[in-house]
PDB file of N, CA and C in Angstrom:
ATOM      1  N   MET A  25     -21.561  11.335   2.863  1.00  0.00           N
ATOM      2  CA  MET A  25     -20.705  10.224   2.496  1.00  0.00           C
ATOM      3  C   MET A  25     -19.250  10.676   2.630  1.00  0.00           C
ATOM      4  N   ASN A  26     -18.408   9.804   3.103  1.00  0.00           N
ATOM      5  CA  ASN A  26     -17.008  10.121   3.346  1.00  0.00           C
ATOM      6  C   ASN A  26     -16.109   9.311   2.433  1.00  0.00           C
ATOM      7  N   GLU A  27     -15.063   9.948   1.939  1.00  0.00           N
ATOM      8  CA  GLU A  27     -14.129   9.264   1.053  1.00  0.00           C
ATOM      9  C   GLU A  27     -12.901   8.801   1.819  1.00  0.00           C
ATOM     10  N   ARG A  28     -12.441   7.627   1.443  1.00  0.00           N
ATOM     11  CA  ARG A  28     -11.206   7.054   1.952  1.00  0.00           C
ATOM     12  C   ARG A  28     -10.481   6.426   0.763  1.00  0.00           C
ATOM     13  N   GLU A  29      -9.297   5.888   1.014  1.00  0.00           N
ATOM     14  CA  GLU A  29      -8.505   5.258  -0.032  1.00  0.00           C
ATOM     15  C   GLU A  29      -8.463   3.749   0.187  1.00  0.00           C
ATOM     16  N   LEU A  30      -8.755   3.008  -0.866  1.00  0.00           N
ATOM     17  CA  LEU A  30      -8.637   1.551  -0.856  1.00  0.00           C
ATOM     18  C   LEU A  30      -7.296   1.200  -1.475  1.00  0.00           C
ATOM     19  N   LEU A  31      -6.443   0.548  -0.701  1.00  0.00           N
ATOM     20  CA  LEU A  31      -5.181   0.031  -1.221  1.00  0.00           C
ATOM     21  C   LEU A  31      -5.332  -1.463  -1.418  1.00  0.00           C
ATOM     22  N   THR A  32      -5.020  -1.927  -2.609  1.00  0.00           N
ATOM     23  CA  THR A  32      -4.985  -3.347  -2.914  1.00  0.00           C
ATOM     24  C   THR A  32      -3.537  -3.684  -3.221  1.00  0.00           C
ATOM     25  N   ILE A  33      -2.983  -4.592  -2.453  1.00  0.00           N
ATOM     26  CA  ILE A  33      -1.572  -4.955  -2.563  1.00  0.00           C
ATOM     27  C   ILE A  33      -1.496  -6.421  -2.956  1.00  0.00           C
ATOM     28  N   LEU A  34      -0.849  -6.703  -4.064  1.00  0.00           N
ATOM     29  CA  LEU A  34      -0.645  -8.074  -4.519  1.00  0.00           C
ATOM     30  C   LEU A  34       0.831  -8.380  -4.357  1.00  0.00           C
ATOM     31  N   CYS A  35       1.133  -9.413  -3.554  1.00  0.00           N
ATOM     32  CA  CYS A  35       2.538  -9.708  -3.291  1.00  0.00           C
ATOM     33  C   CYS A  35       2.788 -11.207  -3.240  1.00  0.00           C
ATOM     34  N   GLU A  36       4.047 -11.545  -3.367  1.00  0.00           N
ATOM     35  CA  GLU A  36       4.466 -12.932  -3.247  1.00  0.00           C
ATOM     36  C   GLU A  36       4.215 -13.404  -1.813  1.00  0.00           C
ATOM     37  N   PRO A  37       3.998 -14.701  -1.622  1.00  0.00           N
ATOM     38  CA  PRO A  37       3.656 -15.208  -0.288  1.00  0.00           C
ATOM     39  C   PRO A  37       4.669 -14.842   0.796  1.00  0.00           C
ATOM     40  N   GLY A  38       5.930 -14.782   0.455  1.00  0.00           N
ATOM     41  CA  GLY A  38       6.958 -14.487   1.440  1.00  0.00           C
ATOM     42  C   GLY A  38       6.928 -13.073   1.997  1.00  0.00           C
ATOM     43  N   LEU A  39       6.185 -12.178   1.356  1.00  0.00           N
ATOM     44  CA  LEU A  39       6.099 -10.793   1.831  1.00  0.00           C
ATOM     45  C   LEU A  39       4.865 -10.512   2.669  1.00  0.00           C
ATOM     46  N   GLU A  40       3.930 -11.426   2.709  1.00  0.00           N
ATOM     47  CA  GLU A  40       2.640 -11.176   3.353  1.00  0.00           C
ATOM     48  C   GLU A  40       2.781 -10.657   4.783  1.00  0.00           C
ATOM     49  N   ASP A  41       3.518 -11.338   5.620  1.00  0.00           N
ATOM     50  CA  ASP A  41       3.648 -10.920   7.021  1.00  0.00           C
ATOM     51  C   ASP A  41       4.321  -9.557   7.145  1.00  0.00           C
ATOM     52  N   ARG A  42       5.311  -9.287   6.290  1.00  0.00           N
ATOM     53  CA  ARG A  42       6.005  -7.998   6.345  1.00  0.00           C
ATOM     54  C   ARG A  42       5.091  -6.854   5.920  1.00  0.00           C
ATOM     55  N   VAL A  43       4.271  -7.099   4.897  1.00  0.00           N
ATOM     56  CA  VAL A  43       3.331  -6.067   4.444  1.00  0.00           C
ATOM     57  C   VAL A  43       2.292  -5.795   5.529  1.00  0.00           C
ATOM     58  N   ILE A  44       1.776  -6.836   6.144  1.00  0.00           N
ATOM     59  CA  ILE A  44       0.791  -6.665   7.219  1.00  0.00           C
ATOM     60  C   ILE A  44       1.401  -5.880   8.379  1.00  0.00           C
ATOM     61  N   ASP A  45       2.627  -6.184   8.735  1.00  0.00           N
ATOM     62  CA  ASP A  45       3.307  -5.445   9.802  1.00  0.00           C
ATOM     63  C   ASP A  45       3.448  -3.969   9.428  1.00  0.00           C
ATOM     64  N   LEU A  46       3.796  -3.704   8.180  1.00  0.00           N
ATOM     65  CA  LEU A  46       3.917  -2.327   7.708  1.00  0.00           C
ATOM     66  C   LEU A  46       2.577  -1.598   7.798  1.00  0.00           C
ATOM     67  N   LEU A  47       1.480  -2.264   7.401  1.00  0.00           N
ATOM     68  CA  LEU A  47       0.150  -1.647   7.481  1.00  0.00           C
ATOM     69  C   LEU A  47      -0.174  -1.245   8.916  1.00  0.00           C
ATOM     70  N   ARG A  48       0.072  -2.152   9.832  1.00  0.00           N
ATOM     71  CA  ARG A  48      -0.219  -1.871  11.244  1.00  0.00           C
ATOM     72  C   ARG A  48       0.602  -0.692  11.757  1.00  0.00           C
ATOM     73  N   LYS A  49       1.894  -0.695  11.452  1.00  0.00           N
ATOM     74  CA  LYS A  49       2.771   0.378  11.924  1.00  0.00           C
ATOM     75  C   LYS A  49       2.425   1.723  11.298  1.00  0.00           C
ATOM     76  N   ALA A  50       1.884   1.708  10.078  1.00  0.00           N
ATOM     77  CA  ALA A  50       1.513   2.953   9.397  1.00  0.00           C
ATOM     78  C   ALA A  50       0.191   3.513   9.898  1.00  0.00           C
ATOM     79  N   GLY A  51      -0.568   2.705  10.653  1.00  0.00           N
ATOM     80  CA  GLY A  51      -1.809   3.202  11.229  1.00  0.00           C
ATOM     81  C   GLY A  51      -3.085   2.645  10.647  1.00  0.00           C
ATOM     82  N   ALA A  52      -3.001   1.658   9.759  1.00  0.00           N
ATOM     83  CA  ALA A  52      -4.221   1.048   9.219  1.00  0.00           C
ATOM     84  C   ALA A  52      -4.977   0.364  10.351  1.00  0.00           C
ATOM     85  N   SER A  53      -6.285   0.582  10.401  1.00  0.00           N
ATOM     86  CA  SER A  53      -7.080   0.006  11.492  1.00  0.00           C
ATOM     87  C   SER A  53      -7.541  -1.416  11.196  1.00  0.00           C
ATOM     88  N   GLY A  54      -7.335  -1.894   9.987  1.00  0.00           N
ATOM     89  CA  GLY A  54      -7.709  -3.255   9.631  1.00  0.00           C
ATOM     90  C   GLY A  54      -7.338  -3.558   8.196  1.00  0.00           C
ATOM     91  N   PHE A  55      -7.476  -4.820   7.822  1.00  0.00           N
ATOM     92  CA  PHE A  55      -7.142  -5.248   6.468  1.00  0.00           C
ATOM     93  C   PHE A  55      -7.802  -6.589   6.211  1.00  0.00           C
ATOM     94  N   SER A  56      -7.858  -6.976   4.956  1.00  0.00           N
ATOM     95  CA  SER A  56      -8.351  -8.296   4.553  1.00  0.00           C
ATOM     96  C   SER A  56      -7.283  -8.953   3.695  1.00  0.00           C
ATOM     97  N   VAL A  57      -7.134 -10.266   3.843  1.00  0.00           N
ATOM     98  CA  VAL A  57      -6.164 -11.018   3.059  1.00  0.00           C
ATOM     99  C   VAL A  57      -6.891 -12.141   2.340  1.00  0.00           C
ATOM    100  N   SER A  58      -6.597 -12.297   1.064  1.00  0.00           N
ATOM    101  CA  SER A  58      -7.126 -13.423   0.291  1.00  0.00           C
ATOM    102  C   SER A  58      -6.007 -13.930  -0.611  1.00  0.00           C
ATOM    103  N   ARG A  59      -6.214 -15.068  -1.203  1.00  0.00           N
ATOM    104  CA  ARG A  59      -5.232 -15.668  -2.108  1.00  0.00           C
ATOM    105  C   ARG A  59      -5.573 -15.266  -3.535  1.00  0.00           C
ATOM    106  N   ALA A  60      -4.542 -15.051  -4.340  1.00  0.00           N
ATOM    107  CA  ALA A  60      -4.747 -14.609  -5.717  1.00  0.00           C
ATOM    108  C   ALA A  60      -3.811 -15.361  -6.652  1.00  0.00           C
ATOM    109  N   GLN A  61      -4.325 -15.657  -7.831  1.00  0.00           N
ATOM    110  CA  GLN A  61      -3.517 -16.254  -8.884  1.00  0.00           C
ATOM    111  C   GLN A  61      -3.818 -15.515 -10.168  1.00  0.00           C
ATOM    112  N   GLY A  62      -2.871 -15.495 -11.061  1.00  0.00           N
ATOM    113  CA  GLY A  62      -3.091 -14.825 -12.329  1.00  0.00           C
ATOM    114  C   GLY A  62      -1.895 -14.999 -13.238  1.00  0.00           C
ATOM    115  N   ASP A  63      -1.967 -14.357 -14.376  1.00  0.00           N
ATOM    116  CA  ASP A  63      -0.909 -14.400 -15.364  1.00  0.00           C
ATOM    117  C   ASP A  63      -0.097 -13.121 -15.223  1.00  0.00           C
ATOM    118  N   PRO A  64       1.130 -13.207 -14.700  1.00  0.00           N
ATOM    119  CA  PRO A  64       1.899 -11.988 -14.463  1.00  0.00           C
ATOM    120  C   PRO A  64       2.278 -11.285 -15.759  1.00  0.00           C
ATOM    121  N   VAL A  65       2.439  -9.970 -15.666  1.00  0.00           N
ATOM    122  CA  VAL A  65       2.899  -9.168 -16.789  1.00  0.00           C
ATOM    123  C   VAL A  65       4.296  -9.639 -17.160  1.00  0.00           C
ATOM    124  N   GLN A  66       4.610  -9.620 -18.436  1.00  0.00           N
ATOM    125  CA  GLN A  66       5.929 -10.045 -18.882  1.00  0.00           C
ATOM    126  C   GLN A  66       7.002  -9.307 -18.099  1.00  0.00           C
ATOM    127  N   GLY A  67       7.966 -10.036 -17.583  1.00  0.00           N
ATOM    128  CA  GLY A  67       9.034  -9.446 -16.801  1.00  0.00           C
ATOM    129  C   GLY A  67       8.734  -9.371 -15.310  1.00  0.00           C
ATOM    130  N   PHE A  68       7.527  -9.656 -14.901  1.00  0.00           N
ATOM    131  CA  PHE A  68       7.131  -9.631 -13.485  1.00  0.00           C
ATOM    132  C   PHE A  68       7.016 -11.079 -13.042  1.00  0.00           C
ATOM    133  N   GLN A  69       8.130 -11.677 -12.687  1.00  0.00           N
ATOM    134  CA  GLN A  69       8.163 -13.085 -12.327  1.00  0.00           C
ATOM    135  C   GLN A  69       8.130 -13.251 -10.814  1.00  0.00           C
ATOM    136  N   LEU A  70       7.254 -14.113 -10.360  1.00  0.00           N
ATOM    137  CA  LEU A  70       7.162 -14.402  -8.938  1.00  0.00           C
ATOM    138  C   LEU A  70       8.165 -15.474  -8.553  1.00  0.00           C
ATOM    139  N   GLU A  71       8.643 -15.408  -7.334  1.00  0.00           N
ATOM    140  CA  GLU A  71       9.502 -16.467  -6.828  1.00  0.00           C
ATOM    141  C   GLU A  71       8.711 -17.765  -6.782  1.00  0.00           C
ATOM    142  N   VAL A  72       9.411 -18.872  -6.911  1.00  0.00           N
ATOM    143  CA  VAL A  72       8.734 -20.159  -6.802  1.00  0.00           C
ATOM    144  C   VAL A  72       8.590 -20.470  -5.317  1.00  0.00           C
ATOM    145  N   VAL A  73       7.407 -20.254  -4.807  1.00  0.00           N
ATOM    146  CA  VAL A  73       7.107 -20.451  -3.392  1.00  0.00           C
ATOM    147  C   VAL A  73       5.813 -21.232  -3.317  1.00  0.00           C
ATOM    148  N   GLU A  74       5.734 -22.171  -2.404  1.00  0.00           N
ATOM    149  CA  GLU A  74       4.503 -22.933  -2.234  1.00  0.00           C
ATOM    150  C   GLU A  74       3.353 -21.991  -1.898  1.00  0.00           C
ATOM    151  N   GLY A  75       2.244 -22.135  -2.579  1.00  0.00           N
ATOM    152  CA  GLY A  75       1.061 -21.327  -2.277  1.00  0.00           C
ATOM    153  C   GLY A  75       0.855 -20.189  -3.255  1.00  0.00           C
ATOM    154  N   ALA A  76      -0.293 -19.595  -3.162  1.00  0.00           N
ATOM    155  CA  ALA A  76      -0.679 -18.508  -4.053  1.00  0.00           C
ATOM    156  C   ALA A  76      -0.187 -17.168  -3.514  1.00  0.00           C
ATOM    157  N   ASN A  77      -0.265 -16.168  -4.359  1.00  0.00           N
ATOM    158  CA  ASN A  77       0.079 -14.806  -3.958  1.00  0.00           C
ATOM    159  C   ASN A  77      -0.916 -14.312  -2.915  1.00  0.00           C
ATOM    160  N   ALA A  78      -0.506 -13.309  -2.178  1.00  0.00           N
ATOM    161  CA  ALA A  78      -1.400 -12.680  -1.208  1.00  0.00           C
ATOM    162  C   ALA A  78      -1.993 -11.418  -1.824  1.00  0.00           C
ATOM    163  N   ARG A  79      -3.296 -11.250  -1.654  1.00  0.00           N
ATOM    164  CA  ARG A  79      -3.991 -10.014  -2.027  1.00  0.00           C
ATOM    165  C   ARG A  79      -4.451  -9.395  -0.712  1.00  0.00           C
ATOM    166  N   ILE A  80      -3.867  -8.256  -0.380  1.00  0.00           N
ATOM    167  CA  ILE A  80      -4.131  -7.592   0.889  1.00  0.00           C
ATOM    168  C   ILE A  80      -4.827  -6.274   0.582  1.00  0.00           C
ATOM    169  N   GLU A  81      -5.967  -6.049   1.230  1.00  0.00           N
ATOM    170  CA  GLU A  81      -6.711  -4.816   1.003  1.00  0.00           C
ATOM    171  C   GLU A  81      -6.941  -4.104   2.326  1.00  0.00           C
ATOM    172  N   THR A  82      -6.821  -2.786   2.278  1.00  0.00           N
ATOM    173  CA  THR A  82      -7.088  -1.960   3.444  1.00  0.00           C
ATOM    174  C   THR A  82      -7.727  -0.654   2.990  1.00  0.00           C
ATOM    175  N   VAL A  83      -8.619  -0.118   3.801  1.00  0.00           N
ATOM    176  CA  VAL A  83      -9.247   1.174   3.538  1.00  0.00           C
ATOM    177  C   VAL A  83      -8.735   2.135   4.601  1.00  0.00           C
ATOM    178  N   VAL A  84      -8.111   3.218   4.143  1.00  0.00           N
ATOM    179  CA  VAL A  84      -7.438   4.146   5.049  1.00  0.00           C
ATOM    180  C   VAL A  84      -7.638   5.588   4.571  1.00  0.00           C
ATOM    181  N   THR A  85      -7.203   6.528   5.387  1.00  0.00           N
ATOM    182  CA  THR A  85      -7.222   7.931   4.972  1.00  0.00           C
ATOM    183  C   THR A  85      -6.166   8.154   3.890  1.00  0.00           C
ATOM    184  N   ALA A  86      -6.262   9.276   3.193  1.00  0.00           N
ATOM    185  CA  ALA A  86      -5.283   9.605   2.151  1.00  0.00           C
ATOM    186  C   ALA A  86      -3.875   9.712   2.737  1.00  0.00           C
ATOM    187  N   GLU A  87      -3.762  10.271   3.922  1.00  0.00           N
ATOM    188  CA  GLU A  87      -2.454  10.422   4.560  1.00  0.00           C
ATOM    189  C   GLU A  87      -1.836   9.064   4.895  1.00  0.00           C
ATOM    190  N   THR A  88      -2.646   8.172   5.441  1.00  0.00           N
ATOM    191  CA  THR A  88      -2.147   6.836   5.762  1.00  0.00           C
ATOM    192  C   THR A  88      -1.781   6.085   4.490  1.00  0.00           C
ATOM    193  N   ALA A  89      -2.588   6.218   3.450  1.00  0.00           N
ATOM    194  CA  ALA A  89      -2.291   5.565   2.168  1.00  0.00           C
ATOM    195  C   ALA A  89      -0.941   6.030   1.634  1.00  0.00           C
ATOM    196  N   SER A  90      -0.671   7.319   1.709  1.00  0.00           N
ATOM    197  CA  SER A  90       0.608   7.846   1.230  1.00  0.00           C
ATOM    198  C   SER A  90       1.777   7.261   2.006  1.00  0.00           C
ATOM    199  N   ARG A  91       1.633   7.173   3.326  1.00  0.00           N
ATOM    200  CA  ARG A  91       2.700   6.580   4.146  1.00  0.00           C
ATOM    201  C   ARG A  91       2.951   5.131   3.748  1.00  0.00           C
ATOM    202  N   ILE A  92       1.877   4.379   3.563  1.00  0.00           N
ATOM    203  CA  ILE A  92       2.005   2.963   3.229  1.00  0.00           C
ATOM    204  C   ILE A  92       2.666   2.786   1.868  1.00  0.00           C
ATOM    205  N   VAL A  93       2.166   3.486   0.855  1.00  0.00           N
ATOM    206  CA  VAL A  93       2.708   3.325  -0.500  1.00  0.00           C
ATOM    207  C   VAL A  93       4.163   3.790  -0.561  1.00  0.00           C
ATOM    208  N   ASP A  94       4.486   4.895   0.086  1.00  0.00           N
ATOM    209  CA  ASP A  94       5.872   5.368   0.103  1.00  0.00           C
ATOM    210  C   ASP A  94       6.800   4.321   0.705  1.00  0.00           C
ATOM    211  N   GLU A  95       6.376   3.707   1.797  1.00  0.00           N
ATOM    212  CA  GLU A  95       7.225   2.709   2.456  1.00  0.00           C
ATOM    213  C   GLU A  95       7.316   1.421   1.636  1.00  0.00           C
ATOM    214  N   LEU A  96       6.208   0.986   1.042  1.00  0.00           N
ATOM    215  CA  LEU A  96       6.253  -0.190   0.164  1.00  0.00           C
ATOM    216  C   LEU A  96       7.210   0.058  -1.000  1.00  0.00           C
ATOM    217  N   ALA A  97       7.129   1.237  -1.595  1.00  0.00           N
ATOM    218  CA  ALA A  97       8.007   1.576  -2.720  1.00  0.00           C
ATOM    219  C   ALA A  97       9.469   1.552  -2.286  1.00  0.00           C
ATOM    220  N   ARG A  98       9.749   2.153  -1.163  1.00  0.00           N
ATOM    221  CA  ARG A  98      11.124   2.211  -0.670  1.00  0.00           C
ATOM    222  C   ARG A  98      11.695   0.820  -0.402  1.00  0.00           C
ATOM    223  N   ARG A  99      10.892  -0.031   0.198  1.00  0.00           N
ATOM    224  CA  ARG A  99      11.387  -1.351   0.602  1.00  0.00           C
ATOM    225  C   ARG A  99      11.379  -2.394  -0.513  1.00  0.00           C
ATOM    226  N   TYR A 100      10.366  -2.375  -1.381  1.00  0.00           N
ATOM    227  CA  TYR A 100      10.137  -3.552  -2.214  1.00  0.00           C
ATOM    228  C   TYR A 100      10.042  -3.341  -3.723  1.00  0.00           C
ATOM    229  N   PHE A 101       9.654  -2.175  -4.209  1.00  0.00           N
ATOM    230  CA  PHE A 101       9.363  -2.039  -5.637  1.00  0.00           C
ATOM    231  C   PHE A 101      10.544  -2.416  -6.530  1.00  0.00           C
ATOM    232  N   ALA A 102      11.753  -2.096  -6.132  1.00  0.00           N
ATOM    233  CA  ALA A 102      12.914  -2.314  -6.992  1.00  0.00           C
ATOM    234  C   ALA A 102      13.308  -3.781  -7.142  1.00  0.00           C
ATOM    235  N   HIS A 103      12.980  -4.612  -6.165  1.00  0.00           N
ATOM    236  CA  HIS A 103      13.544  -5.964  -6.203  1.00  0.00           C
ATOM    237  C   HIS A 103      12.603  -7.088  -5.761  1.00  0.00           C
ATOM    238  N   ARG A 104      11.354  -6.803  -5.496  1.00  0.00           N
ATOM    239  CA  ARG A 104      10.424  -7.853  -5.080  1.00  0.00           C
ATOM    240  C   ARG A 104       9.172  -7.815  -5.939  1.00  0.00           C
ATOM    241  N   SER A 105       8.442  -8.936  -5.954  1.00  0.00           N
ATOM    242  CA  SER A 105       7.201  -9.049  -6.725  1.00  0.00           C
ATOM    243  C   SER A 105       6.044  -8.507  -5.898  1.00  0.00           C
ATOM    244  N   LEU A 106       5.735  -7.233  -6.107  1.00  0.00           N
ATOM    245  CA  LEU A 106       4.690  -6.557  -5.354  1.00  0.00           C
ATOM    246  C   LEU A 106       4.131  -5.429  -6.219  1.00  0.00           C
ATOM    247  N   VAL A 107       2.802  -5.363  -6.309  1.00  0.00           N
ATOM    248  CA  VAL A 107       2.143  -4.257  -7.011  1.00  0.00           C
ATOM    249  C   VAL A 107       1.046  -3.700  -6.112  1.00  0.00           C
ATOM    250  N   VAL A 108       0.718  -2.428  -6.336  1.00  0.00           N
ATOM    251  CA  VAL A 108      -0.286  -1.750  -5.512  1.00  0.00           C
ATOM    252  C   VAL A 108      -1.255  -1.005  -6.419  1.00  0.00           C
ATOM    253  N   TRP A 109      -2.548  -1.117  -6.110  1.00  0.00           N
ATOM    254  CA  TRP A 109      -3.588  -0.305  -6.740  1.00  0.00           C
ATOM    255  C   TRP A 109      -4.169   0.582  -5.655  1.00  0.00           C
ATOM    256  N   GLN A 110      -4.460   1.828  -6.010  1.00  0.00           N
ATOM    257  CA  GLN A 110      -5.097   2.747  -5.067  1.00  0.00           C
ATOM    258  C   GLN A 110      -6.336   3.329  -5.722  1.00  0.00           C
ATOM    259  N   SER A 111      -7.452   3.270  -4.995  1.00  0.00           N
ATOM    260  CA  SER A 111      -8.725   3.795  -5.489  1.00  0.00           C
ATOM    261  C   SER A 111      -9.386   4.610  -4.388  1.00  0.00           C
ATOM    262  N   THR A 112     -10.053   5.676  -4.785  1.00  0.00           N
ATOM    263  CA  THR A 112     -10.855   6.434  -3.832  1.00  0.00           C
ATOM    264  C   THR A 112     -12.217   5.764  -3.730  1.00  0.00           C
ATOM    265  N   VAL A 113     -12.650   5.508  -2.491  1.00  0.00           N
ATOM    266  CA  VAL A 113     -13.931   4.834  -2.254  1.00  0.00           C
ATOM    267  C   VAL A 113     -14.761   5.647  -1.267  1.00  0.00           C
ATOM    268  N   ARG A 114     -16.055   5.428  -1.278  1.00  0.00           N
ATOM    269  CA  ARG A 114     -16.961   6.049  -0.305  1.00  0.00           C
ATOM    270  C   ARG A 114     -17.263   5.031   0.786  1.00  0.00           C
ATOM    271  N   VAL A 115     -17.189   5.473   2.019  1.00  0.00           N
ATOM    272  CA  VAL A 115     -17.446   4.564   3.139  1.00  0.00           C
ATOM    273  C   VAL A 115     -18.628   5.063   3.955  1.00  0.00           C
ATOM    274  N   TRP A 116     -19.355   4.127   4.516  1.00  0.00           N
ATOM    275  CA  TRP A 116     -20.550   4.452   5.298  1.00  0.00           C
ATOM    276  C   TRP A 116     -20.251   4.644   6.767  1.00  0.00           C
ATOM    277  N   ARG A 117     -19.177   4.055   7.253  1.00  0.00           N
ATOM    278  CA  ARG A 117     -18.804   4.198   8.666  1.00  0.00           C
ATOM    279  C   ARG A 117     -17.366   4.719   8.743  1.00  0.00           C
ATOM    280  N   PRO A 118     -17.165   5.999   8.470  1.00  0.00           N
ATOM    281  CA  PRO A 118     -15.810   6.536   8.346  1.00  0.00           C
ATOM    282  C   PRO A 118     -14.966   6.418   9.609  1.00  0.00           C
ATOM    283  N   ASP A 119     -15.587   6.364  10.761  1.00  0.00           N
ATOM    284  CA  ASP A 119     -14.835   6.254  12.008  1.00  0.00           C
ATOM    285  C   ASP A 119     -14.068   4.939  12.104  1.00  0.00           C
ATOM    286  N   ARG A 120     -14.403   3.965  11.285  1.00  0.00           N
ATOM    287  CA  ARG A 120     -13.736   2.658  11.314  1.00  0.00           C
ATOM    288  C   ARG A 120     -12.459   2.625  10.480  1.00  0.00           C
ATOM    289  N   PHE A 121     -12.205   3.669   9.701  1.00  0.00           N
ATOM    290  CA  PHE A 121     -11.078   3.663   8.763  1.00  0.00           C
ATOM    291  C   PHE A 121     -10.152   4.836   9.044  1.00  0.00           C
ATOM    292  N   ARG A 122      -8.938   4.526   9.499  1.00  0.00           N
ATOM    293  CA  ARG A 122      -7.952   5.567   9.821  1.00  0.00           C
ATOM    294  C   ARG A 122      -6.911   5.662   8.739  1.00  0.00           C
TER     295      ARG A 122
END
């Protein structure tokens, strides 16, 4: 069994395309996007934008995960509504996840 990193990124709708572009440039071989709604943590206010938040998930190597999270932090953590969860997962077809 092979381990990879699952990144779950929750962002405001206006960031979705930029986050996806960042994933591709960092070397992620794929991702999934779904819509998410919830009760934000106090002080974490989303912009008023038509539509739900984007939940973007990708499974990547530890090195790729570090590149992605570092770049997300640099670009968005200080001033945009974006959070990231990282989990180690086991994958059955490791060649599919870079």
